[in-house]
C-alpha cells in the first residue's frame, strides 16, 4: 500500500508540475487580494518559493509530502515553519504576522474556527472555488472554510472526537463500550474492581485553559441537549441543559472519576497518559490511533484499545465538536499562484490517503471513508465519519479569540471550584451576548 501511495503521489506531483509549467510564469510578486462583491475570486499571481506555517509535524508526514512537492518543483519549493504546539499559540503568531503585513508565511494551516476572523480582517485571500472538486469533500468540512458564501480556505484534515477505551479491560470485566455518561461511570467501577485495574484513572480529556477546553465544554453541553449558540447565533449557555453538561465535568473532577492532574491536560498530555496505561477512557482526536498502536515500546496499550462514539448525557451517544484544519493563503504573501497549486496537491486524494496511513488523522475526502482496504487498517473510520457528520461547530465569530477565551475562563473557573456552574454560565452568557452582537 505504501508503494502504491508513493507512486500515486509522484504521478500527482508530476501532473501539478506540468500544469505549473504551462501556467503564468515568473517568480516573486504578491498579487491577489481579498475580493468583494459577488464576482469570481481575484487571480492569484506570483511563482517561487513559499512557506507553510503549521503546528508541530509530529508524524513527519507533512515534511514527507513537502519533500515530494519540492522534488517536482525545484524552483517553487515549500519550507515548513513550525509554530507552537497549542492552537492558541499558533493563532497568535499568525495574527501577529498578519498585523505587520509580513510575507513570512504563505500557506496557513488554520484551525477550522479561525476562518471568519481571518477572512473578515482580510488576512487571507478568497480562493477560486472552481479550482477544487468540493463536492467530493465532507460537507461540514467545506462549510468551515467559507465566510459569507465565499471560499477562503480548503479543508485538509477534518476531525471528530472519539472515545478511546481499553478494550482488554472492558472485556475482562464483562461490560460493553458505554453510550452514555452513566454507562461510562458504571463501566469504570466494574473495571476498577479488577486487581490489575484498581489504580487506573477513569476518564481523561483536554481540560487545561486553552482551545481544547472550549472543545470539551462544547461537547459536554451539546451532549446534554444544550447549545452554545442558537440558529441565529445568539448565545444560549444560561440554560438547565448547558448546566447539566458543565456539571458532568465538574462532578467528574469532584468525585475523582476524572483524575485531578487532567486539569493540566492538552492533547499530548492525555495521549501520553492513555498510552502509559493510566486511563480507562480518553476523549481524543483520531490522530491518537496511530501513535497508541505503535509497537516500538512507546505505547503500553498497543492492540488493547478501541474507539466508540462520545458518551451522551441522556439515553444515547454524545455530540462531537467539529475539528480539523484548513489551508489558506496569506493576503501578504508572495507567490500566491504557487501556494494555490501546493494546496491542490496537499488536498488531493493521494495526499490525503498518504496522511491517513501515516497519521490516522481524519481525511476530508468522503470516498476514503468507504475504501475497503483503508477500513481494514483503520476500523474506526465508520465511527469517525459519523462523528464528523453529526458534529456541531464551535461558534462562528469574527472575534473568535475573545469568544473562546470567555468560554475557557468560565469552564475553568467551574472545574477548579472558583465559581459554581450556575454563576459561571450566567456570566458567560452576558459576555457572549456582547461579543456575538
mmCIF file of C-alpha atoms in Angstrom, residues 23 57 98 189 198 229-230 255 261 267 271 301 327 380 382 386 436:
data_model
loop_
_atom_site.group_PDB
_atom_site.id
_atom_site.type_symbol
_atom_site.label_atom_id
_atom_site.label_comp_id
_atom_site.label_asym_id
_atom_site.label_seq_id
_atom_site.Cartn_x
_atom_site.Cartn_y
_atom_site.Cartn_z
ATOM 1 C CA UNK A 23 0.714 28.484 -16.225
ATOM 2 C CA UNK A 57 4.618 17.956 12.379
ATOM 3 C CA UNK A 98 -0.741 39.470 9.566
ATOM 4 C CA UNK A 189 -16.499 0.962 38.604
ATOM 5 C CA UNK A 198 -7.559 -0.803 40.771
ATOM 6 C CA UNK A 229 -25.460 29.495 20.370
ATOM 7 C CA UNK A 230 -28.806 29.068 18.648
ATOM 8 C CA UNK A 255 -15.607 12.540 42.505
ATOM 9 C CA UNK A 261 -3.940 16.030 37.025
ATOM 10 C CA UNK A 267 -3.982 16.620 23.657
ATOM 11 C CA UNK A 271 -2.358 10.854 24.853
ATOM 12 C CA UNK A 301 -1.739 -0.233 25.102
ATOM 13 C CA UNK A 327 -5.156 25.581 4.293
ATOM 14 C CA UNK A 380 -12.727 3.220 13.314
ATOM 15 C CA UNK A 382 -17.124 4.442 10.069
ATOM 16 C CA UNK A 386 -20.496 9.512 11.807
ATOM 17 C CA UNK A 436 -21.663 37.994 19.380
#
